[in-house]
Tab-separated table of C-alpha atoms in Angstrom:
chain	number	residue	atom	x	y	z
A	1	MET	CA	0.000	0.000	0.000
A	2	ARG	CA	2.916	2.380	0.549
A	3	ARG	CA	3.862	2.233	-3.123
A	4	LEU	CA	0.511	3.473	-4.462
A	5	PRO	CA	1.055	7.224	-3.837
A	6	ALA	CA	4.483	7.079	-5.505
A	7	LEU	CA	2.958	5.380	-8.543
A	8	LEU	CA	0.248	7.987	-8.837
A	9	LEU	CA	2.820	10.755	-8.548
A	10	THR	CA	4.905	9.240	-11.315
A	11	LEU	CA	1.909	9.021	-13.668
A	12	ALA	CA	0.872	12.569	-12.890
A	13	ALA	CA	4.331	13.847	-13.710
A	14	ALA	CA	4.442	12.169	-17.156
A	15	PRO	CA	3.999	14.688	-20.005
A	16	ALA	CA	0.834	14.517	-22.130
A	17	THR	CA	1.291	12.823	-25.512
A	18	ALA	CA	0.844	15.133	-28.498
A	19	PRO	CA	-1.733	14.034	-31.120
A	20	ALA	CA	-0.192	12.253	-34.114
A	21	ALA	CA	0.291	14.397	-37.199
A	22	ARG	CA	-1.981	13.628	-40.131
A	23	ALA	CA	-0.315	11.929	-43.059
A	24	ALA	CA	-0.452	13.709	-46.409
A	25	VAL	CA	-3.019	12.336	-48.853
A	26	LEU	CA	-3.174	12.549	-52.648
A	27	ALA	CA	-6.253	11.453	-54.618
A	28	THR	CA	-7.961	11.884	-57.998
A	29	ASP	CA	-11.681	12.581	-58.321
A	30	LEU	CA	-12.245	9.439	-60.434
A	31	PRO	CA	-10.440	6.082	-60.665
A	32	CYS	CA	-10.458	5.983	-64.497
A	33	TYR	CA	-10.538	8.562	-67.291
A	34	GLN	CA	-10.836	8.572	-71.038
A	35	GLU	CA	-7.528	9.563	-72.609
A	36	THR	CA	-7.085	13.377	-72.777
A	37	GLN	CA	-10.024	13.844	-70.351
A	38	ASP	CA	-9.492	16.319	-67.501
A	39	VAL	CA	-8.150	14.721	-64.315
A	40	VAL	CA	-8.685	16.500	-60.988
A	41	VAL	CA	-6.077	15.672	-58.332
A	42	GLY	CA	-6.311	16.951	-54.781
A	43	GLY	CA	-4.019	16.860	-51.759
A	44	THR	CA	-4.524	17.331	-48.027
A	45	ALA	CA	-2.288	17.540	-44.929
A	46	PHE	CA	0.692	19.014	-46.794
A	47	ALA	CA	2.630	22.019	-45.485
A	48	PRO	CA	0.397	25.130	-45.455
A	49	THR	CA	0.826	27.830	-48.116
A	50	ALA	CA	3.683	25.973	-49.741
A	51	PRO	CA	4.396	24.460	-53.173
A	52	VAL	CA	3.967	20.726	-53.675
A	53	ALA	CA	6.079	19.133	-56.416
A	54	ILE	CA	4.070	16.563	-58.380
A	55	SER	CA	5.542	13.796	-60.511
A	56	GLN	CA	3.871	11.244	-62.746
A	57	ASP	CA	5.576	7.877	-63.076
A	58	ASP	CA	8.687	9.490	-61.515
A	59	ALA	CA	8.842	12.213	-64.184
A	60	PRO	CA	8.433	15.862	-63.059
A	61	PHE	CA	4.879	16.906	-63.768
A	62	GLY	CA	4.374	20.338	-62.171
A	63	THR	CA	3.647	22.070	-58.882
A	64	ALA	CA	0.566	23.039	-56.891
A	65	ASP	CA	0.316	25.613	-54.084
A	66	THR	CA	-1.453	24.617	-50.883
A	67	ASP	CA	-3.879	26.796	-48.945
A	68	PRO	CA	-3.439	27.669	-45.223
A	69	ALA	CA	-4.913	24.266	-44.324
A	70	GLY	CA	-2.318	22.419	-46.444
A	71	ALA	CA	-4.768	21.425	-49.183
A	72	PHE	CA	-4.696	21.929	-52.935
A	73	GLN	CA	-6.512	20.936	-56.106
A	74	ARG	CA	-5.164	20.851	-59.640
A	75	LYS	CA	-6.575	19.898	-63.031
A	76	PHE	CA	-4.672	18.388	-65.966
A	77	ALA	CA	-5.364	16.354	-69.097
A	78	ALA	CA	-4.964	12.581	-68.932
A	79	PRO	CA	-2.218	11.350	-71.275
A	80	GLU	CA	-3.085	10.191	-74.775
A	81	LEU	CA	-2.383	6.473	-75.019
A	82	GLY	CA	-0.242	4.818	-77.664
A	83	ARG	CA	-1.916	3.349	-80.709
A	84	ASP	CA	-1.865	-0.221	-79.412
A	85	VAL	CA	-2.474	0.641	-75.735
A	86	ARG	CA	-6.083	0.380	-74.581
A	87	GLU	CA	-5.638	1.020	-70.842
A	88	GLN	CA	-2.766	2.177	-68.636
A	89	VAL	CA	-2.097	2.853	-64.941
A	90	PHE	CA	-0.278	6.051	-63.912
A	91	THR	CA	1.253	6.868	-60.505
A	92	LEU	CA	1.181	10.403	-59.108
A	93	LYS	CA	3.454	11.511	-56.261
A	94	GLY	CA	3.403	14.755	-54.313
A	95	ILE	CA	6.152	16.057	-51.989
A	96	ASP	CA	6.581	19.399	-50.227
A	97	SER	CA	9.548	21.190	-48.630
A	98	ALA	CA	8.821	19.521	-45.283
A	99	LEU	CA	9.131	16.140	-47.032
A	100	ASN	CA	5.445	15.321	-46.585
A	101	THR	CA	4.855	12.739	-49.305
A	102	ALA	CA	1.798	11.003	-50.753
A	103	THR	CA	1.094	8.874	-53.816
A	104	THR	CA	-1.976	7.705	-55.711
A	105	THR	CA	-2.755	5.909	-58.951
A	106	TYR	CA	-5.335	6.389	-61.690
A	107	ARG	CA	-6.121	4.712	-65.005
A	108	THR	CA	-6.568	6.072	-68.505
A	109	THR	CA	-8.472	4.163	-71.163
A	110	LYS	CA	-9.490	4.348	-74.785
A	111	ILE	CA	-13.171	4.033	-75.608
A	112	PHE	CA	-12.751	1.076	-77.876
A	113	ALA	CA	-14.771	-1.742	-79.446
A	114	ASP	CA	-13.697	-4.168	-82.142
A	115	PHE	CA	-13.567	-7.793	-83.210
A	116	THR	CA	-10.873	-10.214	-84.347
A	117	PRO	CA	-10.141	-11.501	-86.868
A	118	ASP	CA	-11.220	-8.495	-88.909
A	119	THR	CA	-10.933	-10.104	-92.344
A	120	GLY	CA	-12.939	-12.883	-93.942
A	121	ASP	CA	-16.393	-13.519	-95.333
A	122	PRO	CA	-18.796	-11.617	-93.019
A	123	LYS	CA	-21.468	-14.212	-93.786
A	124	THR	CA	-19.489	-17.042	-92.210
A	125	LEU	CA	-16.780	-15.320	-90.150
A	126	LYS	CA	-16.483	-16.224	-86.470
A	127	VAL	CA	-14.914	-13.578	-84.237
A	128	ARG	CA	-14.211	-12.538	-80.647
A	129	PHE	CA	-15.460	-9.120	-79.564
A	130	SER	CA	-13.619	-6.866	-77.088
A	131	VAL	CA	-14.386	-3.456	-75.579
A	132	ASN	CA	-12.647	-0.926	-73.313
A	133	GLY	CA	-13.811	2.149	-71.445
A	134	PHE	CA	-17.480	1.204	-71.185
A	135	GLY	CA	-17.513	1.608	-67.385
A	136	LEU	CA	-16.603	5.294	-67.289
A	137	LEU	CA	-20.173	6.435	-66.640
A	138	ARG	CA	-21.626	3.393	-64.884
A	139	ARG	CA	-20.018	0.627	-62.861
A	140	GLU	CA	-19.761	-2.717	-64.702
A	141	PRO	CA	-22.567	-2.152	-67.244
A	142	SER	CA	-23.879	-4.713	-69.697
A	143	VAL	CA	-22.581	-4.071	-73.222
A	144	TYR	CA	-24.796	-4.599	-76.263
A	145	LEU	CA	-24.111	-4.879	-79.974
A	146	HIS	CA	-26.779	-3.492	-82.312
A	147	TYR	CA	-26.829	-4.509	-85.976
A	148	VAL	CA	-28.000	-1.601	-88.146
A	149	SER	CA	-28.899	-2.481	-91.732
A	150	PRO	CA	-27.887	-0.507	-94.836
A	151	ARG	CA	-31.366	1.029	-94.658
A	152	GLY	CA	-30.623	2.405	-91.183
A	153	LYS	CA	-32.949	0.033	-89.355
A	154	ALA	CA	-31.948	-2.005	-86.310
A	155	ARG	CA	-31.965	-5.679	-87.243
A	156	ARG	CA	-30.900	-7.291	-83.975
A	157	ASP	CA	-29.669	-6.435	-80.462
A	158	VAL	CA	-27.139	-8.800	-78.858
A	159	ARG	CA	-25.761	-8.707	-75.318
A	160	LEU	CA	-21.977	-9.243	-75.350
A	161	GLY	CA	-21.504	-9.429	-71.577
A	162	ARG	CA	-20.599	-7.238	-68.632
A	163	ALA	CA	-17.771	-4.689	-68.820
A	164	VAL	CA	-15.757	-5.309	-65.647
A	165	GLY	CA	-12.824	-3.683	-63.868
A	166	THR	CA	-12.025	-0.083	-63.023
A	167	CYS	CA	-12.545	1.249	-66.560
A	168	GLY	CA	-15.058	-1.318	-67.783
A	169	LYS	CA	-13.751	-3.825	-70.318
A	170	ILE	CA	-14.542	-7.119	-71.940
A	171	ARG	CA	-11.185	-8.588	-72.775
A	172	SER	CA	-12.560	-11.139	-75.201
A	173	THR	CA	-15.921	-12.823	-75.764
A	174	ARG	CA	-16.331	-16.434	-76.807
A	175	HIS	CA	-16.208	-17.143	-80.542
A	176	ARG	CA	-19.451	-16.205	-82.244
A	177	HIS	CA	-20.603	-15.386	-85.751
A	178	LEU	CA	-19.919	-11.808	-86.756
A	179	PHE	CA	-23.463	-11.774	-88.153
A	180	PRO	CA	-25.829	-14.161	-86.325
A	181	PHE	CA	-28.265	-13.995	-89.247
A	182	THR	CA	-28.170	-13.778	-93.037
A	183	ALA	CA	-27.134	-10.191	-93.765
A	184	GLU	CA	-28.033	-8.429	-96.987
A	185	ARG	CA	-25.485	-6.776	-99.224
A	186	GLY	CA	-24.458	-3.226	-98.338
A	187	ARG	CA	-22.892	-1.144	-95.600
A	188	TRP	CA	-23.911	-2.297	-92.148
A	189	VAL	CA	-23.121	-0.449	-88.925
A	190	LEU	CA	-22.275	-2.298	-85.730
A	191	GLN	CA	-23.064	-0.044	-82.775
A	192	PHE	CA	-21.640	-1.025	-79.381
A	193	ASP	CA	-23.200	0.689	-76.362
A	194	THR	CA	-24.785	0.115	-72.946
A	195	ASN	CA	-28.427	0.280	-74.083
A	196	LYS	CA	-30.541	-2.859	-74.272
A	197	THR	CA	-32.378	-1.578	-77.354
A	198	TYR	CA	-31.002	0.426	-80.262
A	199	LYS	CA	-31.071	4.181	-80.620
A	200	ARG	CA	-28.673	5.942	-82.922
A	201	ALA	CA	-25.692	7.326	-81.011
A	202	THR	CA	-24.565	10.921	-81.549
A	203	SER	CA	-22.022	13.257	-79.978
A	204	LYS	CA	-24.749	14.347	-77.533
A	205	SER	CA	-25.589	10.820	-76.358
A	206	LYS	CA	-25.134	10.385	-72.608
A	207	TYR	CA	-23.761	6.853	-72.753
A	208	ILE	CA	-20.614	5.149	-74.025
A	209	TRP	CA	-20.756	4.011	-77.633
A	210	VAL	CA	-18.665	2.960	-80.640
A	211	ARG	CA	-19.915	2.567	-84.231
A	212	LYS	CA	-18.085	0.376	-86.740
A	213	PRO	CA	-19.024	-0.021	-90.427
A	214	VAL	CA	-18.939	-3.464	-92.053
A	215	GLU	CA	-19.361	-3.787	-95.820
A	216	ILE	CA	-20.950	-6.913	-97.281
A	217	PHE	CA	-20.413	-7.510	-100.990
A	218	ASN	CA	-21.965	-10.006	-103.383
A	219	ARG	CA	-19.976	-13.210	-103.703
């Protein structure tokens, strides 16, 4: 019992522990962007009213000035992807003069739809379809293929599958006939989109779409 007062005195004399400092955070407003689309990156818990050096994939990218709370926001265009690149991950890093550091990643994608092989008799050709970028507006949507005749009328609507992943892609469907019916001669349009039934896509359409012409000639 004699030791209890000494123990209490020792605890009372111990200094209070300071709250842990917040770690710097870097984040983009979306996880995936169409190539050349505006990306918004924001940072918090950096040094107040100070420049933050930003790099992308370890290459100097620019600077952003923080506000008195140590936060900033900056906008830039997502990189244009190479001809044969459909989707790519980029790493952003921010560091200030106090060596507060944070990193984040984002993806850039092409809006893409096609089939392989792309040569052969369209009346008998079997292909695999693939799409990229169809999840930019809606998470993991179903993707449909609409066959539009040379007269501009929808002949058939076919569900290809669900576009999965951060940007929304179908890497490859099973083999199927390019035309699942006997197609007349002329210029057909294959429209890929996220609508169950066909409506002609335009630049004002509020959904992801790709249109591809296919010409059928007489044998």
